[in-house]
Every structure is written in C-alpha cells, then in structure tokens.
Amino acid sequence: MINKLALVTGSNQGIGFAIVEELLKRGVKNVYVTARNEHRGRDAADKLKAKGLNPQFHPLEVTNTNSVRRCAEYIKMKHGGLDILINNAGVITESWENTTYDDAVRVINTNYHAILTVQEHFFPILNQNARVINIASDCGHISNLKNKDWIARLTKKDVQKSDIDAFIEWFLNSVKNETWKPEDFFQTQLLAYKISKIALCALTVVQQREVDRNISINSLHPGFVQTSMTTGSGVFTLEESSKAPVYLALDVDQSVKGQYFWYDKEPKDWRNPNSPLYCDYEVLKNYL
C-alpha cells in the first residue's frame, strides 16, 4: 500500500477514470474520483468498487470557483493535505475545423483559466514532495505556433504568467475581431484547443519555478486516446493512456521538474519550435 492521497480532476470517464483505476491498482491508499456531475461521479466510483477497488468521490467543477474551494477545503479537513494532483479535466472545440469566439472562450476557460483556479485553492494544501501532472497534448507543443514573437516570449526561461495571459488575450481578440492570421499557426484546425494547451504547457514552467516544498510539476501528452473527446477514435486504449501519468505520479525521480513528457514516458523539448512534435491534423483525420 502506498500511503498517499491522489485527486484526479474530470475523472468520471475517459483518461481521468483510467488514471484513477491505475493509481488504485498500483496501491495508492486514497484516490479521489471527481466530476462536475455528482450522479456520474458516484456511478464511476461504483464501477471501480465493482472491480474490487476502493476509490473516494467528491464533486468538483473546475470552472466554478466555489466548487474548487469546497473540494480543497474538504481534502484539507479530512486528510490534512494532498500528495498527487492530476489536472485532467478538459474540453475540446465543438468544431475541429472552424473557430468561433464563444467556443474559444469556453475551451480556454476550462483548459487554462480553470487550472489557475485549481492552483489557487489546491497548491496551498499540497504536501512536501507532492506531484502535479498537467494533462496536455501534442497540440500544446510550441511547434504548433509559427508566430516568432509569441514563440520567443513563451519559451524564454523567465516566462511569466502575464506573458501567457497576454498570449491568450491576443488570440481571443483576434478571433473576436476576425483578424487572426493562418500563417501564425502550423495548422488552423482545433485552434482554440491548441492555444489552451500551449498556454498550459507554458504555465507548467511558471508553476514549477514558483512552487516550494520540493513539489514537482510536469505536463504530459497522453497520446491520441480513444475517448468521447475524440469520438472514440484514437491509437491508444484508456488503459494504455493511464501508464504515463501514473509513472509521473509515482515512479519518476522527484528531481524531474517542469518538463514536458510524451506518452512513452520520455521528456521532450517543449521550447524547440523546430521539433516536429506538433499535432498534425492530416494524420489525425486518418483515424476519424
């Protein structure tokens, strides 16, 4: 038994559910399923219990500040602190090929701004040597971006949250005003999703630099996984997708910090815009 407490956001289905299951199978003592819909969350916990596992459940809507605060307060009250936080909750664009302002706001609120809300309320209760894993994507690699000014600003060693916020504002304003330029991006499909995940990967660097207590924070591309988000298409099964996140949560050395990992458990150079680690829609659509 591993005497740790883990919480996975958005874990009533998909990759999050698989991560909870793998953590429990690996022997983590306390693992929380969380979901914005309490009925679905409890159903997910019951499915795991039917497999002989013993998850716990707490409602959590990451885009709702009060929900995040209540969950963090509960964890602090019942357990004293948290050892493993996996930021898995996320959404994809309604259309894979077209970008609208309202949808871009929705995606960025969930995939970026909600991470900041979770940080505000959960980071203070992280224990010494805790681990945070931000579930990103190959859509989050800097090579998805072609605008040289933003590449330079986001990949500088002393990148600040204000830089990331400005990047988000630039993108949303350009969508709202219909002034965005296709040449600023490797491809324009899934554009708001890519922006949100690029922002998340940059934020991982900022979080790691600012955190204390020997906490490690890393981001991860889990692969093209067969989930509802990908309409069931994908290369990897849910079970396969859980291995790399759990590796970062339990196995990698605590000294590994602020890195961008791939589904094969290998770190990649997130800052290299010439590295061909972008999300290629022409390849992706072959699986759809």
PDB file of N, CA, C and O in Angstrom, residues 7-67:
ATOM      1  N   LEU A   7      -5.747  13.006  -6.224  1.00  0.00           N
ATOM      2  CA  LEU A   7      -7.009  13.530  -6.746  1.00  0.00           C
ATOM      3  C   LEU A   7      -6.840  13.793  -8.227  1.00  0.00           C
ATOM      4  O   LEU A   7      -5.858  14.412  -8.653  1.00  0.00           O
ATOM      5  N   VAL A   8      -7.814  13.310  -9.008  1.00  0.00           N
ATOM      6  CA  VAL A   8      -7.780  13.457 -10.464  1.00  0.00           C
ATOM      7  C   VAL A   8      -9.005  14.241 -10.894  1.00  0.00           C
ATOM      8  O   VAL A   8     -10.143  13.821 -10.638  1.00  0.00           O
ATOM      9  N   THR A   9      -8.804  15.389 -11.527  1.00  0.00           N
ATOM     10  CA  THR A   9      -9.954  16.176 -11.967  1.00  0.00           C
ATOM     11  C   THR A   9     -10.557  15.555 -13.223  1.00  0.00           C
ATOM     12  O   THR A   9      -9.868  14.918 -14.014  1.00  0.00           O
ATOM     13  N   GLY A  10     -11.871  15.723 -13.370  1.00  0.00           N
ATOM     14  CA  GLY A  10     -12.557  15.201 -14.545  1.00  0.00           C
ATOM     15  C   GLY A  10     -12.370  13.717 -14.737  1.00  0.00           C
ATOM     16  O   GLY A  10     -12.018  13.264 -15.829  1.00  0.00           O
ATOM     17  N   SER A  11     -12.632  12.945 -13.672  1.00  0.00           N
ATOM     18  CA  SER A  11     -12.249  11.528 -13.718  1.00  0.00           C
ATOM     19  C   SER A  11     -13.421  10.552 -13.637  1.00  0.00           C
ATOM     20  O   SER A  11     -13.253   9.394 -13.279  1.00  0.00           O
ATOM     21  N   ASN A  12     -14.605  10.995 -14.029  1.00  0.00           N
ATOM     22  CA  ASN A  12     -15.730  10.058 -14.055  1.00  0.00           C
ATOM     23  C   ASN A  12     -15.746   9.223 -15.331  1.00  0.00           C
ATOM     24  O   ASN A  12     -16.491   8.248 -15.438  1.00  0.00           O
ATOM     25  N   GLN A  13     -14.896   9.600 -16.313  1.00  0.00           N
ATOM     26  CA  GLN A  13     -14.825   8.840 -17.562  1.00  0.00           C
ATOM     27  C   GLN A  13     -13.479   9.106 -18.221  1.00  0.00           C
ATOM     28  O   GLN A  13     -12.679   9.904 -17.756  1.00  0.00           O
ATOM     29  N   GLY A  14     -13.238   8.423 -19.332  1.00  0.00           N
ATOM     30  CA  GLY A  14     -12.086   8.707 -20.160  1.00  0.00           C
ATOM     31  C   GLY A  14     -10.743   8.490 -19.486  1.00  0.00           C
ATOM     32  O   GLY A  14     -10.581   7.598 -18.643  1.00  0.00           O
ATOM     33  N   ILE A  15      -9.779   9.312 -19.865  1.00  0.00           N
ATOM     34  CA  ILE A  15      -8.414   9.180 -19.351  1.00  0.00           C
ATOM     35  C   ILE A  15      -8.390   9.347 -17.838  1.00  0.00           C
ATOM     36  O   ILE A  15      -7.681   8.617 -17.137  1.00  0.00           O
ATOM     37  N   GLY A  16      -9.151  10.294 -17.316  1.00  0.00           N
ATOM     38  CA  GLY A  16      -9.170  10.516 -15.868  1.00  0.00           C
ATOM     39  C   GLY A  16      -9.608   9.289 -15.099  1.00  0.00           C
ATOM     40  O   GLY A  16      -9.004   8.928 -14.079  1.00  0.00           O
ATOM     41  N   PHE A  17     -10.656   8.628 -15.579  1.00  0.00           N
ATOM     42  CA  PHE A  17     -11.139   7.401 -14.941  1.00  0.00           C
ATOM     43  C   PHE A  17     -10.065   6.319 -14.982  1.00  0.00           C
ATOM     44  O   PHE A  17      -9.821   5.622 -13.984  1.00  0.00           O
ATOM     45  N   ALA A  18      -9.402   6.197 -16.128  1.00  0.00           N
ATOM     46  CA  ALA A  18      -8.342   5.188 -16.269  1.00  0.00           C
ATOM     47  C   ALA A  18      -7.178   5.476 -15.328  1.00  0.00           C
ATOM     48  O   ALA A  18      -6.567   4.548 -14.778  1.00  0.00           O
ATOM     49  N   ILE A  19      -6.854   6.749 -15.134  1.00  0.00           N
ATOM     50  CA  ILE A  19      -5.767   7.115 -14.222  1.00  0.00           C
ATOM     51  C   ILE A  19      -6.124   6.740 -12.786  1.00  0.00           C
ATOM     52  O   ILE A  19      -5.297   6.185 -12.058  1.00  0.00           O
ATOM     53  N   VAL A  20      -7.344   7.039 -12.375  1.00  0.00           N
ATOM     54  CA  VAL A  20      -7.789   6.658 -11.027  1.00  0.00           C
ATOM     55  C   VAL A  20      -7.666   5.151 -10.845  1.00  0.00           C
ATOM     56  O   VAL A  20      -7.130   4.670  -9.833  1.00  0.00           O
ATOM     57  N   GLU A  21      -8.134   4.399 -11.826  1.00  0.00           N
ATOM     58  CA  GLU A  21      -8.076   2.937 -11.729  1.00  0.00           C
ATOM     59  C   GLU A  21      -6.635   2.445 -11.609  1.00  0.00           C
ATOM     60  O   GLU A  21      -6.321   1.578 -10.782  1.00  0.00           O
ATOM     61  N   GLU A  22      -5.737   2.999 -12.414  1.00  0.00           N
ATOM     62  CA  GLU A  22      -4.342   2.572 -12.382  1.00  0.00           C
ATOM     63  C   GLU A  22      -3.674   2.942 -11.058  1.00  0.00           C
ATOM     64  O   GLU A  22      -2.900   2.151 -10.510  1.00  0.00           O
ATOM     65  N   LEU A  23      -3.960   4.116 -10.538  1.00  0.00           N
ATOM     66  CA  LEU A  23      -3.406   4.516  -9.239  1.00  0.00           C
ATOM     67  C   LEU A  23      -3.852   3.553  -8.142  1.00  0.00           C
ATOM     68  O   LEU A  23      -3.058   3.137  -7.289  1.00  0.00           O
ATOM     69  N   LEU A  24      -5.124   3.179  -8.169  1.00  0.00           N
ATOM     70  CA  LEU A  24      -5.645   2.244  -7.171  1.00  0.00           C
ATOM     71  C   LEU A  24      -5.012   0.863  -7.339  1.00  0.00           C
ATOM     72  O   LEU A  24      -4.645   0.209  -6.356  1.00  0.00           O
ATOM     73  N   LYS A  25      -4.867   0.420  -8.571  1.00  0.00           N
ATOM     74  CA  LYS A  25      -4.245  -0.885  -8.816  1.00  0.00           C
ATOM     75  C   LYS A  25      -2.789  -0.897  -8.369  1.00  0.00           C
ATOM     76  O   LYS A  25      -2.273  -1.941  -7.940  1.00  0.00           O
ATOM     77  N   ARG A  26      -2.138   0.242  -8.464  1.00  0.00           N
ATOM     78  CA  ARG A  26      -0.748   0.361  -8.028  1.00  0.00           C
ATOM     79  C   ARG A  26      -0.627   0.433  -6.505  1.00  0.00           C
ATOM     80  O   ARG A  26       0.476   0.382  -5.967  1.00  0.00           O
ATOM     81  N   GLY A  27      -1.753   0.566  -5.823  1.00  0.00           N
ATOM     82  CA  GLY A  27      -1.727   0.518  -4.369  1.00  0.00           C
ATOM     83  C   GLY A  27      -1.791   1.848  -3.646  1.00  0.00           C
ATOM     84  O   GLY A  27      -1.532   1.904  -2.427  1.00  0.00           O
ATOM     85  N   VAL A  28      -2.128   2.930  -4.357  1.00  0.00           N
ATOM     86  CA  VAL A  28      -2.280   4.224  -3.678  1.00  0.00           C
ATOM     87  C   VAL A  28      -3.485   4.136  -2.749  1.00  0.00           C
ATOM     88  O   VAL A  28      -4.571   3.718  -3.147  1.00  0.00           O
ATOM     89  N   LYS A  29      -3.286   4.526  -1.502  1.00  0.00           N
ATOM     90  CA  LYS A  29      -4.285   4.294  -0.460  1.00  0.00           C
ATOM     91  C   LYS A  29      -5.579   5.069  -0.689  1.00  0.00           C
ATOM     92  O   LYS A  29      -6.675   4.511  -0.568  1.00  0.00           O
ATOM     93  N   ASN A  30      -5.463   6.352  -0.991  1.00  0.00           N
ATOM     94  CA  ASN A  30      -6.647   7.192  -1.161  1.00  0.00           C
ATOM     95  C   ASN A  30      -6.600   7.888  -2.515  1.00  0.00           C
ATOM     96  O   ASN A  30      -5.684   8.678  -2.781  1.00  0.00           O
ATOM     97  N   VAL A  31      -7.575   7.590  -3.367  1.00  0.00           N
ATOM     98  CA  VAL A  31      -7.649   8.215  -4.686  1.00  0.00           C
ATOM     99  C   VAL A  31      -9.069   8.740  -4.886  1.00  0.00           C
ATOM    100  O   VAL A  31     -10.037   7.995  -4.735  1.00  0.00           O
ATOM    101  N   TYR A  32      -9.145  10.017  -5.243  1.00  0.00           N
ATOM    102  CA  TYR A  32     -10.453  10.650  -5.436  1.00  0.00           C
ATOM    103  C   TYR A  32     -10.845  10.732  -6.897  1.00  0.00           C
ATOM    104  O   TYR A  32     -10.116  11.302  -7.717  1.00  0.00           O
ATOM    105  N   VAL A  33     -12.011  10.151  -7.203  1.00  0.00           N
ATOM    106  CA  VAL A  33     -12.724  10.455  -8.437  1.00  0.00           C
ATOM    107  C   VAL A  33     -13.397  11.806  -8.215  1.00  0.00           C
ATOM    108  O   VAL A  33     -13.993  12.043  -7.164  1.00  0.00           O
ATOM    109  N   THR A  34     -13.298  12.699  -9.190  1.00  0.00           N
ATOM    110  CA  THR A  34     -14.040  13.958  -9.109  1.00  0.00           C
ATOM    111  C   THR A  34     -14.787  14.165 -10.418  1.00  0.00           C
ATOM    112  O   THR A  34     -14.361  13.708 -11.486  1.00  0.00           O
ATOM    113  N   ALA A  35     -15.921  14.851 -10.322  1.00  0.00           N
ATOM    114  CA  ALA A  35     -16.740  15.115 -11.501  1.00  0.00           C
ATOM    115  C   ALA A  35     -17.662  16.284 -11.200  1.00  0.00           C
ATOM    116  O   ALA A  35     -18.061  16.494 -10.051  1.00  0.00           O
ATOM    117  N   ARG A  36     -18.015  17.024 -12.225  1.00  0.00           N
ATOM    118  CA  ARG A  36     -18.947  18.138 -12.023  1.00  0.00           C
ATOM    119  C   ARG A  36     -20.369  17.624 -11.793  1.00  0.00           C
ATOM    120  O   ARG A  36     -21.158  18.268 -11.116  1.00  0.00           O
ATOM    121  N   ASN A  37     -20.684  16.465 -12.374  1.00  0.00           N
ATOM    122  CA  ASN A  37     -21.997  15.854 -12.180  1.00  0.00           C
ATOM    123  C   ASN A  37     -21.879  14.784 -11.098  1.00  0.00           C
ATOM    124  O   ASN A  37     -21.210  13.767 -11.296  1.00  0.00           O
ATOM    125  N   GLU A  38     -22.513  15.015  -9.964  1.00  0.00           N
ATOM    126  CA  GLU A  38     -22.337  14.108  -8.824  1.00  0.00           C
ATOM    127  C   GLU A  38     -22.840  12.707  -9.130  1.00  0.00           C
ATOM    128  O   GLU A  38     -22.218  11.713  -8.721  1.00  0.00           O
ATOM    129  N   HIS A  39     -23.948  12.595  -9.836  1.00  0.00           N
ATOM    130  CA  HIS A  39     -24.500  11.274 -10.160  1.00  0.00           C
ATOM    131  C   HIS A  39     -23.510  10.468 -11.003  1.00  0.00           C
ATOM    132  O   HIS A  39     -23.231   9.296 -10.707  1.00  0.00           O
ATOM    133  N   ARG A  40     -22.946  11.110 -12.030  1.00  0.00           N
ATOM    134  CA  ARG A  40     -21.993  10.409 -12.893  1.00  0.00           C
ATOM    135  C   ARG A  40     -20.711  10.076 -12.137  1.00  0.00           C
ATOM    136  O   ARG A  40     -20.099   9.028 -12.357  1.00  0.00           O
ATOM    137  N   GLY A  41     -20.318  10.974 -11.247  1.00  0.00           N
ATOM    138  CA  GLY A  41     -19.116  10.724 -10.457  1.00  0.00           C
ATOM    139  C   GLY A  41     -19.278   9.535  -9.535  1.00  0.00           C
ATOM    140  O   GLY A  41     -18.380   8.690  -9.416  1.00  0.00           O
ATOM    141  N   ARG A  42     -20.419   9.462  -8.877  1.00  0.00           N
ATOM    142  CA  ARG A  42     -20.658   8.328  -7.964  1.00  0.00           C
ATOM    143  C   ARG A  42     -20.824   7.024  -8.750  1.00  0.00           C
ATOM    144  O   ARG A  42     -20.402   5.962  -8.287  1.00  0.00           O
ATOM    145  N   ASP A  43     -21.421   7.109  -9.920  1.00  0.00           N
ATOM    146  CA  ASP A  43     -21.517   5.915 -10.780  1.00  0.00           C
ATOM    147  C   ASP A  43     -20.128   5.413 -11.160  1.00  0.00           C
ATOM    148  O   ASP A  43     -19.870   4.195 -11.165  1.00  0.00           O
ATOM    149  N   ALA A  44     -19.230   6.348 -11.468  1.00  0.00           N
ATOM    150  CA  ALA A  44     -17.858   5.972 -11.825  1.00  0.00           C
ATOM    151  C   ALA A  44     -17.167   5.305 -10.644  1.00  0.00           C
ATOM    152  O   ALA A  44     -16.478   4.276 -10.804  1.00  0.00           O
ATOM    153  N   ALA A  45     -17.344   5.864  -9.459  1.00  0.00           N
ATOM    154  CA  ALA A  45     -16.744   5.266  -8.265  1.00  0.00           C
ATOM    155  C   ALA A  45     -17.309   3.868  -8.023  1.00  0.00           C
ATOM    156  O   ALA A  45     -16.570   2.939  -7.654  1.00  0.00           O
ATOM    157  N   ASP A  46     -18.602   3.708  -8.251  1.00  0.00           N
ATOM    158  CA  ASP A  46     -19.231   2.396  -8.062  1.00  0.00           C
ATOM    159  C   ASP A  46     -18.683   1.363  -9.053  1.00  0.00           C
ATOM    160  O   ASP A  46     -18.524   0.178  -8.709  1.00  0.00           O
ATOM    161  N   LYS A  47     -18.390   1.799 -10.280  1.00  0.00           N
ATOM    162  CA  LYS A  47     -17.817   0.876 -11.270  1.00  0.00           C
ATOM    163  C   LYS A  47     -16.459   0.368 -10.806  1.00  0.00           C
ATOM    164  O   LYS A  47     -16.121  -0.808 -10.994  1.00  0.00           O
ATOM    165  N   LEU A  48     -15.687   1.251 -10.205  1.00  0.00           N
ATOM    166  CA  LEU A  48     -14.374   0.847  -9.700  1.00  0.00           C
ATOM    167  C   LEU A  48     -14.517  -0.069  -8.486  1.00  0.00           C
ATOM    168  O   LEU A  48     -13.755  -1.029  -8.329  1.00  0.00           O
ATOM    169  N   LYS A  49     -15.486   0.212  -7.643  1.00  0.00           N
ATOM    170  CA  LYS A  49     -15.718  -0.639  -6.476  1.00  0.00           C
ATOM    171  C   LYS A  49     -16.153  -2.039  -6.898  1.00  0.00           C
ATOM    172  O   LYS A  49     -15.797  -3.033  -6.251  1.00  0.00           O
ATOM    173  N   ALA A  50     -16.886  -2.103  -8.014  1.00  0.00           N
ATOM    174  CA  ALA A  50     -17.318  -3.406  -8.537  1.00  0.00           C
ATOM    175  C   ALA A  50     -16.127  -4.237  -9.009  1.00  0.00           C
ATOM    176  O   ALA A  50     -16.226  -5.459  -9.121  1.00  0.00           O
ATOM    177  N   LYS A  51     -14.993  -3.557  -9.264  1.00  0.00           N
ATOM    178  CA  LYS A  51     -13.759  -4.248  -9.670  1.00  0.00           C
ATOM    179  C   LYS A  51     -12.882  -4.578  -8.470  1.00  0.00           C
ATOM    180  O   LYS A  51     -11.743  -5.042  -8.645  1.00  0.00           O
ATOM    181  N   GLY A  52     -13.409  -4.327  -7.278  1.00  0.00           N
ATOM    182  CA  GLY A  52     -12.642  -4.637  -6.078  1.00  0.00           C
ATOM    183  C   GLY A  52     -11.725  -3.520  -5.618  1.00  0.00           C
ATOM    184  O   GLY A  52     -10.879  -3.733  -4.736  1.00  0.00           O
ATOM    185  N   LEU A  53     -11.895  -2.337  -6.191  1.00  0.00           N
ATOM    186  CA  LEU A  53     -11.078  -1.194  -5.814  1.00  0.00           C
ATOM    187  C   LEU A  53     -11.858  -0.296  -4.857  1.00  0.00           C
ATOM    188  O   LEU A  53     -13.066  -0.448  -4.706  1.00  0.00           O
ATOM    189  N   ASN A  54     -11.171   0.658  -4.245  1.00  0.00           N
ATOM    190  CA  ASN A  54     -11.836   1.463  -3.221  1.00  0.00           C
ATOM    191  C   ASN A  54     -11.581   2.960  -3.420  1.00  0.00           C
ATOM    192  O   ASN A  54     -10.871   3.589  -2.634  1.00  0.00           O
ATOM    193  N   PRO A  55     -12.162   3.543  -4.458  1.00  0.00           N
ATOM    194  CA  PRO A  55     -11.991   4.976  -4.677  1.00  0.00           C
ATOM    195  C   PRO A  55     -12.865   5.795  -3.735  1.00  0.00           C
ATOM    196  O   PRO A  55     -13.806   5.272  -3.125  1.00  0.00           O
ATOM    197  N   GLN A  56     -12.553   7.069  -3.645  1.00  0.00           N
ATOM    198  CA  GLN A  56     -13.421   8.001  -2.959  1.00  0.00           C
ATOM    199  C   GLN A  56     -13.930   9.006  -3.988  1.00  0.00           C
ATOM    200  O   GLN A  56     -13.406   9.089  -5.091  1.00  0.00           O
ATOM    201  N   PHE A  57     -14.963   9.756  -3.611  1.00  0.00           N
ATOM    202  CA  PHE A  57     -15.551  10.696  -4.558  1.00  0.00           C
ATOM    203  C   PHE A  57     -15.827  12.036  -3.896  1.00  0.00           C
ATOM    204  O   PHE A  57     -16.221  12.092  -2.730  1.00  0.00           O
ATOM    205  N   HIS A  58     -15.601  13.102  -4.678  1.00  0.00           N
ATOM    206  CA  HIS A  58     -16.047  14.429  -4.263  1.00  0.00           C
ATOM    207  C   HIS A  58     -16.427  15.225  -5.511  1.00  0.00           C
ATOM    208  O   HIS A  58     -15.718  15.176  -6.519  1.00  0.00           O
ATOM    209  N   PRO A  59     -17.542  15.949  -5.469  1.00  0.00           N
ATOM    210  CA  PRO A  59     -17.912  16.785  -6.618  1.00  0.00           C
ATOM    211  C   PRO A  59     -16.857  17.862  -6.856  1.00  0.00           C
ATOM    212  O   PRO A  59     -16.306  18.429  -5.910  1.00  0.00           O
ATOM    213  N   LEU A  60     -16.596  18.138  -8.124  1.00  0.00           N
ATOM    214  CA  LEU A  60     -15.633  19.184  -8.468  1.00  0.00           C
ATOM    215  C   LEU A  60     -15.908  19.675  -9.885  1.00  0.00           C
ATOM    216  O   LEU A  60     -15.766  18.926 -10.849  1.00  0.00           O
ATOM    217  N   GLU A  61     -16.306  20.925  -9.980  1.00  0.00           N
ATOM    218  CA  GLU A  61     -16.458  21.609 -11.263  1.00  0.00           C
ATOM    219  C   GLU A  61     -15.339  22.636 -11.352  1.00  0.00           C
ATOM    220  O   GLU A  61     -15.358  23.656 -10.659  1.00  0.00           O
ATOM    221  N   VAL A  62     -14.338  22.352 -12.176  1.00  0.00           N
ATOM    222  CA  VAL A  62     -13.115  23.160 -12.155  1.00  0.00           C
ATOM    223  C   VAL A  62     -13.327  24.589 -12.634  1.00  0.00           C
ATOM    224  O   VAL A  62     -12.508  25.471 -12.334  1.00  0.00           O
ATOM    225  N   THR A  63     -14.411  24.852 -13.368  1.00  0.00           N
ATOM    226  CA  THR A  63     -14.674  26.213 -13.827  1.00  0.00           C
ATOM    227  C   THR A  63     -15.505  27.006 -12.819  1.00  0.00           C
ATOM    228  O   THR A  63     -15.806  28.178 -13.064  1.00  0.00           O
ATOM    229  N   ASN A  64     -15.843  26.383 -11.702  1.00  0.00           N
ATOM    230  CA  ASN A  64     -16.629  27.046 -10.662  1.00  0.00           C
ATOM    231  C   ASN A  64     -15.752  27.248  -9.431  1.00  0.00           C
ATOM    232  O   ASN A  64     -15.364  26.282  -8.774  1.00  0.00           O
ATOM    233  N   THR A  65     -15.434  28.490  -9.120  1.00  0.00           N
ATOM    234  CA  THR A  65     -14.510  28.790  -8.026  1.00  0.00           C
ATOM    235  C   THR A  65     -15.002  28.232  -6.702  1.00  0.00           C
ATOM    236  O   THR A  65     -14.207  27.674  -5.918  1.00  0.00           O
ATOM    237  N   ASN A  66     -16.294  28.337  -6.429  1.00  0.00           N
ATOM    238  CA  ASN A  66     -16.830  27.840  -5.157  1.00  0.00           C
ATOM    239  C   ASN A  66     -16.698  26.324  -5.061  1.00  0.00           C
ATOM    240  O   ASN A  66     -16.400  25.783  -3.991  1.00  0.00           O
ATOM    241  N   SER A  67     -16.922  25.631  -6.168  1.00  0.00           N
ATOM    242  CA  SER A  67     -16.786  24.184  -6.183  1.00  0.00           C
ATOM    243  C   SER A  67     -15.342  23.770  -5.911  1.00  0.00           C
ATOM    244  O   SER A  67     -15.077  22.842  -5.134  1.00  0.00           O
TER     245      SER A  67
END
